[in-house]
Structure formats: structure tokens, C-alpha cells
mmCIF file of C-alpha atoms and ligand atoms in Angstrom:
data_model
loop_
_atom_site.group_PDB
_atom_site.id
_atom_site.type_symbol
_atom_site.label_atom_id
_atom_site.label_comp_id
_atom_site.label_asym_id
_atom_site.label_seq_id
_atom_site.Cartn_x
_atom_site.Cartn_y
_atom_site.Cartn_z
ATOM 1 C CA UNK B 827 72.335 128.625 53.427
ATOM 2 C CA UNK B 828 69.000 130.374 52.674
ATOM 3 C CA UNK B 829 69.150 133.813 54.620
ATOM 4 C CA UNK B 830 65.782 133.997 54.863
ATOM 5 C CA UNK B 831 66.119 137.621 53.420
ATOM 6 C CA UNK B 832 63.810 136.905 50.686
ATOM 7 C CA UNK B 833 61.237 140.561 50.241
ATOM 8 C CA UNK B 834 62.655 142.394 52.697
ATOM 9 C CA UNK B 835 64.339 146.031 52.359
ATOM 10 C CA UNK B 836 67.321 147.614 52.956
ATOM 11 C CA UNK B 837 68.682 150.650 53.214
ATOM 12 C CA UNK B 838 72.448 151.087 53.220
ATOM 13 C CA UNK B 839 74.053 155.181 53.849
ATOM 14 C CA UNK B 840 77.242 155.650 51.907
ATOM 15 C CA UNK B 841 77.217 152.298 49.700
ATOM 16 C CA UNK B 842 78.080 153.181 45.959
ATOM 17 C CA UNK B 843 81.323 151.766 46.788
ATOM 18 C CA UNK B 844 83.401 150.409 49.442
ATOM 19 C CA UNK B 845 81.706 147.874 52.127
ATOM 20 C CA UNK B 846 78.230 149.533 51.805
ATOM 21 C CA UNK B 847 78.225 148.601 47.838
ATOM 22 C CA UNK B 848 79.796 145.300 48.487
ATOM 23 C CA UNK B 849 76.729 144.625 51.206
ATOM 24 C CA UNK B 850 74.059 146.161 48.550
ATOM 25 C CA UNK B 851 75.145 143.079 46.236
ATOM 26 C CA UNK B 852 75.171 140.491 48.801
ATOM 27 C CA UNK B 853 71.560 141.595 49.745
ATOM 28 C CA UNK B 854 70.372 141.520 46.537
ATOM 29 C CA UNK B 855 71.806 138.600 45.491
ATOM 30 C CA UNK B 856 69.353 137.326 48.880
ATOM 31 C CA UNK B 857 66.224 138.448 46.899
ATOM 32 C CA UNK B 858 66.068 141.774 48.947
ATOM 33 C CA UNK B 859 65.148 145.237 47.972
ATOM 34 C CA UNK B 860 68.093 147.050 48.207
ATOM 35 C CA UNK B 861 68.108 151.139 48.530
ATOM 36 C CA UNK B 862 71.815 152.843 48.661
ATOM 37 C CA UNK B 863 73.320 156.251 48.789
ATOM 38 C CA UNK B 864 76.220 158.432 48.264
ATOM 39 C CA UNK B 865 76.078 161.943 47.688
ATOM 40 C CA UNK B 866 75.429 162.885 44.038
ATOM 41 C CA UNK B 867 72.797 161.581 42.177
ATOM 42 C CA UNK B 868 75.247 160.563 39.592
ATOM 43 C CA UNK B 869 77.562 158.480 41.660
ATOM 44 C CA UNK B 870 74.175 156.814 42.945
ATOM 45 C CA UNK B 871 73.250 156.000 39.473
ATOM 46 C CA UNK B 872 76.903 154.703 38.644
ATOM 47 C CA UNK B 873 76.557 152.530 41.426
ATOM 48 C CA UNK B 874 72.675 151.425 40.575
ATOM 49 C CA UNK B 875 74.288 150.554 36.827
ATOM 50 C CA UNK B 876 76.448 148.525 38.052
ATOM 51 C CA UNK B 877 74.517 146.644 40.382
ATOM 52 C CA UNK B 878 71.942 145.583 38.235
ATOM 53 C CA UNK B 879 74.551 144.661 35.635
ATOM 54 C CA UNK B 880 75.702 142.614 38.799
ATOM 55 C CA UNK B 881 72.428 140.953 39.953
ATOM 56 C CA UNK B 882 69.960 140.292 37.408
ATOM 57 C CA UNK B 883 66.331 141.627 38.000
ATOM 58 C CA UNK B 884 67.928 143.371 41.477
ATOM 59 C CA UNK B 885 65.118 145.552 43.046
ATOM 60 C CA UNK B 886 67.653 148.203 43.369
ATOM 61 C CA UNK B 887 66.744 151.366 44.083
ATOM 62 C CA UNK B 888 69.229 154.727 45.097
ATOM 63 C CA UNK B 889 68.682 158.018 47.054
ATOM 64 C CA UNK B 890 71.147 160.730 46.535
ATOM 65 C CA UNK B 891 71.908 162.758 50.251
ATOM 66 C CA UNK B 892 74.401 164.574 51.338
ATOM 67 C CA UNK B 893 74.776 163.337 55.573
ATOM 68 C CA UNK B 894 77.426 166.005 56.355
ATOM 69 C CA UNK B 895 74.245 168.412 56.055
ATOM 70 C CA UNK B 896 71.906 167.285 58.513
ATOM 71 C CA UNK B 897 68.805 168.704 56.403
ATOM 72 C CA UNK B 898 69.808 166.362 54.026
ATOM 73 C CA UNK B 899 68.031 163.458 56.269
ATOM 74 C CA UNK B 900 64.610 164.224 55.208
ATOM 75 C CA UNK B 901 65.304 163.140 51.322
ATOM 76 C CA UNK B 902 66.014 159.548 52.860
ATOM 77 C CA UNK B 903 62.871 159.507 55.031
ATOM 78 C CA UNK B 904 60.298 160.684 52.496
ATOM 79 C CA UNK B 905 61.959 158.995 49.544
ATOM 80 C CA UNK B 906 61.641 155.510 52.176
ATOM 81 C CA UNK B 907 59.233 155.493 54.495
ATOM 82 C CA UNK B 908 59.659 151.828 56.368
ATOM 83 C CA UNK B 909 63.068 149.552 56.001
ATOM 84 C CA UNK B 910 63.501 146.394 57.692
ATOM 85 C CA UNK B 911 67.493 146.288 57.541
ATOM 86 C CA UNK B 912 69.068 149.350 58.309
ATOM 87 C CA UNK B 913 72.803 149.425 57.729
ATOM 88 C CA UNK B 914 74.303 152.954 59.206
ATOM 89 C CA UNK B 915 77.444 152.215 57.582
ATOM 90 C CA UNK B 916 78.898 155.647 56.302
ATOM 91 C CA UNK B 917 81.827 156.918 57.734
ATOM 92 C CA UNK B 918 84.068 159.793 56.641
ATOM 93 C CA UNK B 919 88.046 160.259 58.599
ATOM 94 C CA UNK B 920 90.604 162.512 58.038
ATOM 95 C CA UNK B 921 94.147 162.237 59.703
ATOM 96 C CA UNK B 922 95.323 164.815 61.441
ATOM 97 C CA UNK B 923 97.511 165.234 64.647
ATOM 98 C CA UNK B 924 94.910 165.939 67.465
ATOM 99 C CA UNK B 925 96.550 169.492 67.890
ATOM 100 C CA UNK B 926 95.710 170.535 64.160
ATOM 101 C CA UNK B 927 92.222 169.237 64.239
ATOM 102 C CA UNK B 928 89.360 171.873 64.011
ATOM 103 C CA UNK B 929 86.516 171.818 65.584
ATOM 104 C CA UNK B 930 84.668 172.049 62.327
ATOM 105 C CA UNK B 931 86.553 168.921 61.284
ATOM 106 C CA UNK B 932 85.257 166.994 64.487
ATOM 107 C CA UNK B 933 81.517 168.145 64.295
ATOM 108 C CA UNK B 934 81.743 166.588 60.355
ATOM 109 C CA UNK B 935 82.670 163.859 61.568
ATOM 110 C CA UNK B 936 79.903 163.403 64.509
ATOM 111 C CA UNK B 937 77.183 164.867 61.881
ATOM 112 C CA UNK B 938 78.283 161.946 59.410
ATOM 113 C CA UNK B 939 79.672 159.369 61.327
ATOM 114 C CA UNK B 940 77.078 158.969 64.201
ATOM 115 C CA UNK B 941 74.058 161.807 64.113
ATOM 116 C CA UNK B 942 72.986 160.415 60.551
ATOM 117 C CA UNK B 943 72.992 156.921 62.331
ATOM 118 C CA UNK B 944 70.873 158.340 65.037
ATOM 119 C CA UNK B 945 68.380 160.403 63.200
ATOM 120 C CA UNK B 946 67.671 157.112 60.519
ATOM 121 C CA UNK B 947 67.329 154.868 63.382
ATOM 122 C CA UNK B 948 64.944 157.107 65.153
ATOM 123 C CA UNK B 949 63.070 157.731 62.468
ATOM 124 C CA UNK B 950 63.027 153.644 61.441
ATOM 125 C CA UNK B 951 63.264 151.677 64.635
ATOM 126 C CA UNK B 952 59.395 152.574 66.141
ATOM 127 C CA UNK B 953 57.823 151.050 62.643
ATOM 128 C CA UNK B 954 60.390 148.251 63.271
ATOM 129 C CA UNK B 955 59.374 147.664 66.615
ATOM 130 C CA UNK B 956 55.578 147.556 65.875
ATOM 131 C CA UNK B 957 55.724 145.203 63.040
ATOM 132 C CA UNK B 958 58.007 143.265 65.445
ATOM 133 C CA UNK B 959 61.125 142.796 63.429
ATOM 134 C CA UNK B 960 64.201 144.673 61.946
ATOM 135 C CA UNK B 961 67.829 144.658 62.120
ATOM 136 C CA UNK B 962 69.754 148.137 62.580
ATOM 137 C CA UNK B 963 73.415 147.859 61.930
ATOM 138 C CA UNK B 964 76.403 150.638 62.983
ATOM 139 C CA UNK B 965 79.275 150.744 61.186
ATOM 140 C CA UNK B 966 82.333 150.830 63.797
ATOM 141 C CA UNK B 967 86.085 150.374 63.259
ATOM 142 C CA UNK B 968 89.183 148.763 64.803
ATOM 143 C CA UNK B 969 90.084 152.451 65.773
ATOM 144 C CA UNK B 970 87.136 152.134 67.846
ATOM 145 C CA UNK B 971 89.656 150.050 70.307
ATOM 146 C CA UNK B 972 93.187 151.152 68.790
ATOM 147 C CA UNK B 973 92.190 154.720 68.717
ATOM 148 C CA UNK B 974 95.682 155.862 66.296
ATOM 149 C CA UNK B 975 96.930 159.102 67.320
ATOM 150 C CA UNK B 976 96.104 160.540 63.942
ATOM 151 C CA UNK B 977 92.799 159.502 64.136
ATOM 152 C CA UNK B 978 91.454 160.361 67.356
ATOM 153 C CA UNK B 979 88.509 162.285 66.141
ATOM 154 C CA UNK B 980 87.614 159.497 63.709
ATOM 155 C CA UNK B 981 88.143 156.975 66.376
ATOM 156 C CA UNK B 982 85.710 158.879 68.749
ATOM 157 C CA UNK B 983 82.975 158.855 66.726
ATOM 158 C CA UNK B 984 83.350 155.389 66.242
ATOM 159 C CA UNK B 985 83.417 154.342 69.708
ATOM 160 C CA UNK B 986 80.450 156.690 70.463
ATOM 161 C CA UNK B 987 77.943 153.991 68.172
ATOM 162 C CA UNK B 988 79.049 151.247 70.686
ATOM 163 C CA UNK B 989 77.088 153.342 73.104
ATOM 164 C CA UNK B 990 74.112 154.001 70.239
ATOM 165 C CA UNK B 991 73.465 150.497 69.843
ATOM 166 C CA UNK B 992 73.962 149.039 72.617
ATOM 167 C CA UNK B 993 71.493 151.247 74.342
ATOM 168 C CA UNK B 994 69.354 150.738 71.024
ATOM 169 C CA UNK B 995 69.217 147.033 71.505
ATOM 170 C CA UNK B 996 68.129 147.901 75.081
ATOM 171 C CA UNK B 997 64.990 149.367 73.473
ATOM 172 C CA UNK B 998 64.037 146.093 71.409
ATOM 173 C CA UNK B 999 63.830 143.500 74.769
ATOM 174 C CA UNK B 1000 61.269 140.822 74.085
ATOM 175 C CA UNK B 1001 60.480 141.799 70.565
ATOM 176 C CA UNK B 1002 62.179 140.721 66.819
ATOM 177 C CA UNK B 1003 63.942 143.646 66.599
ATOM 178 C CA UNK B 1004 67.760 143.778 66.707
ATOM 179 C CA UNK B 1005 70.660 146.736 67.241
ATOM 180 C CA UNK B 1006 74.729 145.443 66.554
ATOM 181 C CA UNK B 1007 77.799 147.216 66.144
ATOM 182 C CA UNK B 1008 79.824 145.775 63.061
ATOM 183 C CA UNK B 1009 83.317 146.157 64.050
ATOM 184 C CA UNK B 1010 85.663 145.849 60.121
ATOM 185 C CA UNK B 1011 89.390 146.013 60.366
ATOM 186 C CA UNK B 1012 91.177 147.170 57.704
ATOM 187 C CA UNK B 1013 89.385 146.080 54.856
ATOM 188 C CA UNK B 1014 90.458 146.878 50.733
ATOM 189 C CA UNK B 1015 87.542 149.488 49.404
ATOM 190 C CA UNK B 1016 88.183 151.727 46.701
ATOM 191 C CA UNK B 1017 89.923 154.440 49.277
ATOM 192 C CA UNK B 1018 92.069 151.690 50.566
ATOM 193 C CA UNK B 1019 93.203 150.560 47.435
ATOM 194 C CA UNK B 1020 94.060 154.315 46.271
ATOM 195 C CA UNK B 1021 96.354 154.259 49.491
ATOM 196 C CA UNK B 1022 98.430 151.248 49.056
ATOM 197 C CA UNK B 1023 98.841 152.432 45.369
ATOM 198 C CA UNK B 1024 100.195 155.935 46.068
ATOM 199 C CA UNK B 1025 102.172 154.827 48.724
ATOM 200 C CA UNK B 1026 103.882 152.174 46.339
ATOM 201 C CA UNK B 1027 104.859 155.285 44.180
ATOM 202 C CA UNK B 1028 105.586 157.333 46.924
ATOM 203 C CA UNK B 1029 108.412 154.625 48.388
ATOM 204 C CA UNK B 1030 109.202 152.947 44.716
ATOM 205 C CA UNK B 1031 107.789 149.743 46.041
ATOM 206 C CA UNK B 1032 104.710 147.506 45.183
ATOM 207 C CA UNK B 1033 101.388 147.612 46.890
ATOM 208 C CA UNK B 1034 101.678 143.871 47.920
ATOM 209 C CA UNK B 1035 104.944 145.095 49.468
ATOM 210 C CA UNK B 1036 103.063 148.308 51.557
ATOM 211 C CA UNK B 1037 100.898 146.130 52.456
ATOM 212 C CA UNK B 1038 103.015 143.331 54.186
ATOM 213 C CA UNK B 1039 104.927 146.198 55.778
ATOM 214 C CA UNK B 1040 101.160 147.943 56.820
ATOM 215 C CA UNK B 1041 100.636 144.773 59.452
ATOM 216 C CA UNK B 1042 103.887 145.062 60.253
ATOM 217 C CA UNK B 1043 104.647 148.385 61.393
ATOM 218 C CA UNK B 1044 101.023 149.369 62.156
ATOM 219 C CA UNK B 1045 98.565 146.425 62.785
ATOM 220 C CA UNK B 1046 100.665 144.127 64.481
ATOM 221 C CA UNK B 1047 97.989 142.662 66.405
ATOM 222 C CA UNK B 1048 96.258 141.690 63.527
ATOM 223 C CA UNK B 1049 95.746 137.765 63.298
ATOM 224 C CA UNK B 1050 94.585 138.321 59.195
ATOM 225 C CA UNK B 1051 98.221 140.091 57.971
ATOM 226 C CA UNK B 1052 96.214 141.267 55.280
ATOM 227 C CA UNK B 1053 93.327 143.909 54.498
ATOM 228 C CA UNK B 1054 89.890 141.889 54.394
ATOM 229 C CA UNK B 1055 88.394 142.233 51.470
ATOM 230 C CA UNK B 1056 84.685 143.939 50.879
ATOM 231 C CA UNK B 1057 82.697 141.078 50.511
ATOM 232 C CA UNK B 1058 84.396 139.204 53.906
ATOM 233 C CA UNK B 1059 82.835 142.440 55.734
ATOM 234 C CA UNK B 1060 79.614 142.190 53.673
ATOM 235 C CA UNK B 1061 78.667 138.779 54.189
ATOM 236 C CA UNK B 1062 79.106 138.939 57.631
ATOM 237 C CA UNK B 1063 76.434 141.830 57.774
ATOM 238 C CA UNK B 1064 74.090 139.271 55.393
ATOM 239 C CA UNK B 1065 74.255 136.803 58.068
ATOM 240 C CA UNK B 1066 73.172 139.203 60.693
ATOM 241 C CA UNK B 1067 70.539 140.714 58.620
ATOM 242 C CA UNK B 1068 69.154 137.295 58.820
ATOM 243 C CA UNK B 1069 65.945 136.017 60.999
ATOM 244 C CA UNK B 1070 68.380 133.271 61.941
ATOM 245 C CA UNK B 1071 70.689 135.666 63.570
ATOM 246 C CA UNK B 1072 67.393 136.874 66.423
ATOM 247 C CA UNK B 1073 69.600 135.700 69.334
ATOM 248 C CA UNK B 1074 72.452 138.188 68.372
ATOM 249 C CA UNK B 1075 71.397 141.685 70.228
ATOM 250 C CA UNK B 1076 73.120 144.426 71.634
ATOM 251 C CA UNK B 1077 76.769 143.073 70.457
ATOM 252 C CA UNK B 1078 79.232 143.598 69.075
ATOM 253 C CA UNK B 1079 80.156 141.893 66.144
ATOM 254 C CA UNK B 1080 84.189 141.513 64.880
ATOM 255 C CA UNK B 1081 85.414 141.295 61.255
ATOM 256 C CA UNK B 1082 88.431 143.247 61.587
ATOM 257 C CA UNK B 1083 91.041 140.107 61.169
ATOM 258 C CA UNK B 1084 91.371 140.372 65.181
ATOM 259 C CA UNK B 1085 93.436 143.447 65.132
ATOM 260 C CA UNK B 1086 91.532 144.733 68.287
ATOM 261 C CA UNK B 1087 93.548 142.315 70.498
ATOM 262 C CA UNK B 1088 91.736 140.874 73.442
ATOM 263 C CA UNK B 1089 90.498 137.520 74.909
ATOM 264 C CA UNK B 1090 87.366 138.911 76.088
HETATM 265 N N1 NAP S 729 87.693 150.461 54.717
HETATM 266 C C1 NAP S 729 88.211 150.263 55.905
HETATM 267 O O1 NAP S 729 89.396 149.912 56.039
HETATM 268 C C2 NAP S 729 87.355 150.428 57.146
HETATM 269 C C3 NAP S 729 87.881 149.979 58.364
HETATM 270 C C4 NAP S 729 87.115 150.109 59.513
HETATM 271 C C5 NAP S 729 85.867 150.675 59.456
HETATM 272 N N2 NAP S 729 85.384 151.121 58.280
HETATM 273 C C6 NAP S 729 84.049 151.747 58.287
HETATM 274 O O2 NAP S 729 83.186 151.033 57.433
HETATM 275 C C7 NAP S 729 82.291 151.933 56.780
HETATM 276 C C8 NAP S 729 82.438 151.790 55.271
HETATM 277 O O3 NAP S 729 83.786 152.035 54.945
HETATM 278 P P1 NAP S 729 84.345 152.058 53.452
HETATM 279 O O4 NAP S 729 85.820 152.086 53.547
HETATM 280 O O5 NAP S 729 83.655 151.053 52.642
HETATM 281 O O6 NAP S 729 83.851 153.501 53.032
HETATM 282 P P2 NAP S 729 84.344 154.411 51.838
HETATM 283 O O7 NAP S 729 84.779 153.551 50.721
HETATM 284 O O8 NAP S 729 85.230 155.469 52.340
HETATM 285 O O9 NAP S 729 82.913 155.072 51.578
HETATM 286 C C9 NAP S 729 82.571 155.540 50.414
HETATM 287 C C10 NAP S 729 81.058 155.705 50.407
HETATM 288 O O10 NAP S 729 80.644 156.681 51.360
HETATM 289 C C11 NAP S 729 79.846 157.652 50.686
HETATM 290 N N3 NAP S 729 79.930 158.935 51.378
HETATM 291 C C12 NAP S 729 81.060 159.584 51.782
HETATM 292 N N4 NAP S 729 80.713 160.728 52.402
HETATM 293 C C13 NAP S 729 79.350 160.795 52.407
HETATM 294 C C14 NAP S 729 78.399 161.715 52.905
HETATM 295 N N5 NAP S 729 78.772 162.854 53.506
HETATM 296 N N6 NAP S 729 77.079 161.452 52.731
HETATM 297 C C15 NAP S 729 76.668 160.330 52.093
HETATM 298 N N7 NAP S 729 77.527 159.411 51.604
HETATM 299 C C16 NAP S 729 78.855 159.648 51.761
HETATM 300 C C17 NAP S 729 80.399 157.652 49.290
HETATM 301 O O11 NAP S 729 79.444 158.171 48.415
HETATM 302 P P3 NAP S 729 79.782 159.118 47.131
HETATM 303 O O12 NAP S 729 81.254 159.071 46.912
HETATM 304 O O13 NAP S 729 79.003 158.462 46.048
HETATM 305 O O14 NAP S 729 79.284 160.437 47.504
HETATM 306 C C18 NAP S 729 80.620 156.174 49.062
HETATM 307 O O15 NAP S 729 79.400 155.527 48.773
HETATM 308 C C19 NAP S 729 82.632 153.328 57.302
HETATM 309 O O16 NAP S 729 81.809 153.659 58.372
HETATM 310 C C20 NAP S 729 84.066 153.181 57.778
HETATM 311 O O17 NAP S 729 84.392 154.101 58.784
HETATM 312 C C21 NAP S 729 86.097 151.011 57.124
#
């Protein structure tokens, strides 16, 4: 299917690895003109090497910032000053028991997590709206709707861009523009990965075999039994990016193997 994607540009927070890189190459492979980010300018070239060894003549382009520093904003906006995809999809957790989480720990997590979302999306959206199409993306979770006791903080923040977009989308009526939450389960990025191998070591087991236990013990409702990978989360976002996908506004959209339960 053609996408339709052809010329446009995106920019994608947190993306030298993990869903955000695995989108960057499904963009690019769409003709687009891709811009990603992490936090040093050497992981962003890492990732830009890789990408064009990926993607042949990719228009890839890579802006170091820093998003737990909220000054760190304006290197994205001067570096880019119009985008017609927007993908707010870094996100940063740490697991604690609610008890011993600091309030630093929960204001990083807002400052990453949702206020970079909500400062790029102000400062994008208005050109959006007056050329009359864009597509804004927020990165969400499962723990949006599970909300894990060790990850309340995390799962806050998370539920809090439900809110964002949705009132976003509100903002686009009768124009080309759309606002969606992207809603991944537990899908295998590098960090992922990292946990089911020192867990293996930890228990003297394999990381197939953490795994299989994982859905059983913690993601029972999940329909997938099995992390998603990258590229099931990233093509989903492709799709949305898409002119075809005009009619999808406001929603939110599910890729998280249907761990977060529900008929409705
Ligand atoms: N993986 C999952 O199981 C899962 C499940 C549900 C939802 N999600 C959500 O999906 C999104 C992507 O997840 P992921 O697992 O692919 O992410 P990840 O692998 O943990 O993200 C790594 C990326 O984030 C960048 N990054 C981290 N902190 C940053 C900061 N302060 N400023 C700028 N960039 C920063 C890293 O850049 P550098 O290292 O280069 O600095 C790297 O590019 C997140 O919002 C996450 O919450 C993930």
C-alpha cells in the first residue's frame, strides 16, 4: 500500500533506538524526511549511520536534546522550524514502590514524558493547522490502563497524554489535521531486551523462558503472549501518519497485544 507519505517530514523525540528508531526507518523507507533525537550528539549520529546504511539515499537528518531539561526544547524548534508528522514518543520510567518515589523522580518524568510533548506540539500544531494538515502522535503505554504498582508515576504520565490529545484533536475540527494516542504493550526495544537477558542470568534460565513466564505472571490479559516487536509498533504509527488515516482523530489507537483488557 502506498502511504502517501512521499516529501513529507517527521520528527520523532527519543528515536536512536527502541520504537522511535524502528518508526524513523519505516518513514523513510515511505520517501519521508525523517529528523530523530536522543540525547548526545553521538548516539544521534550512531543512529543516523545506521539508518542510512538501512535506507539508501534516506533524507535523514538528527538533533541532539536533552528533554529532561526543558531549555533543551529550543535546539529542536530552531534546528526544525515546520514538521508535518510529529511523533512525541519519548518516554523515560523508573520502578519504584510509590512510597520511595521522590518528587524529583516524578517531575522527570512529567518534564520528559508529557511537557516535551506539549511544548513540540504547541510550538508545531498552529503551522499544521494553517497549511491544513499534520499528524501529532503521543506515545502512551499499557500502564496507562494497568497502572503496576511499581510504576505509578510512569503510569501517570502516561495516562495524562490521553487527556493532551484528545483535547488536541478537539483543536483540529473541520481541518486535515490529526491528534492520537498510540497505546504499545510490551514491545522488545533495546531496554527490553537487556531485561529479559539479565533476568535469564539472574534465575539461570533462558530469555525465551522469562519471557513465557513474563505473560504469565504479569500480563495475563495479554491476547499476544509475547513482547511485540519494534517494527509491529512502528508500522502501525506509518499507517496513521498516512493521509488515508484523516478519519482517525482524537483516539486512541492499541498495539499493545490487547493486554489492556476491555470490550469497549
Ligand atoms: N518498550 C516498551 O515495552 C514500551 C511499552 C509501552 C510504551 N512504551 C513507550 O513507547 C515509547 C518508546 O519506548 P521505547 O521502549 O522504544 O524507548 P527506549 O528504548 O527506552 O528509548 C530510548 C530512546 O529514548 C531516548 N531518550 C531517553 N531519555 C531521553 C531524554 N531525556 N531526552 C531525549 N531522548 C531521550 C534515547 O536516546 P539516547 O539514549 O540516544 O539519549 C533513545 O533514543 C516511550 O514513550 C515508552 O514509554 C514502550
Amino acid at each position: 500500500m502506498d502511504l502517501k507519505l512521499k516529501g513529507k517530514t517527521a520528527f520523532i523525540s527519543g528515536s536512536t533506538s527502541g520504537i522511535g528508531f524502528a518508526t524513523a526507518q519505516v518513514l523513510l523507507k515511505e520517501g519521508m524526511k525523517v529528523y530523530i533525537n536522543g540525547r548526545t550528539q553521538n548516539s544521534v549520529e550512531i543512529a543516523l549511520k545506521k539508518l542510512e546504511k538501512a535506507v539508501p539515499k534516506a533524507q535523514v537528518f538528527g538533533v541532539a536534546a536533552d528533554f529532561s531539561e526543558e531549555k533543551e526544547l529550543k535546539k529542536i524548534q530552531t534546528a526544525i522550524p515546520n514538521v508535518d508528522v510529529l511523533i512525541n514518543n519519548v518516554g523515560i520510567y523508573t520502578s519504584s514502590s510509590f512510597f520511595d518515589t521522590t518528587s524529583a523522580t516524578w517531575q522527570e518524568q512529567f518534564q520528559v514524558n508529557v511537557m516535551s510533548g506539549v511544548a513540540l506540539s504547541k510550538f508545531y500544531i498552529k503551522g499544521m493547522l494553517e497549511r491544513n494538515w499534520g499528524r501529532v502522535f503521543f506515545l502512551s503505554s499499557e500502564c496507562a490502563y494497568i497502572v503496576p504498582t511499581d510504576l505509578i508515576s510512569y503510569s501517570a504520565t502516561k495516562a495524562s497524554l490521553h487527556a493532551i490529545s484528545r483535547g488536541l484533536a478537539q483543536l483540529t475540527k473541520g481541518t486535515g489535521v490529526t491528534s492520537n494516542v498510540v497505546v504499545p504493550g510490551s514491545t522488545l526495544s533495546e531496554g527490553a531486551q537487556r531485561f529479559l537477558k539479565e533476568k535469564a542470568t539472574e534465575e539461570k534460565t533462558t530469555p525465551q523462558e522469562v519471557e513465557v513466564n513474563f505473560f504469565k505472571t504479569e500480563r495475563t490479559q495479554s491476547l499476544l503472549q509475547r513482547f511485540a516487536t519494534v517494527e509491529e509498533v512502528a508500522t502501525t504509527i506509518a499507517y496513521y501518519s498516512s493521509p488515508l488515516a484523516v478519519a482517525t482523530n482524537g483516539a486512541i489507537i492499541k498495539v499493545d497485544g490487547g493486554s489492556s483488557g476491555g470490550a469497549l
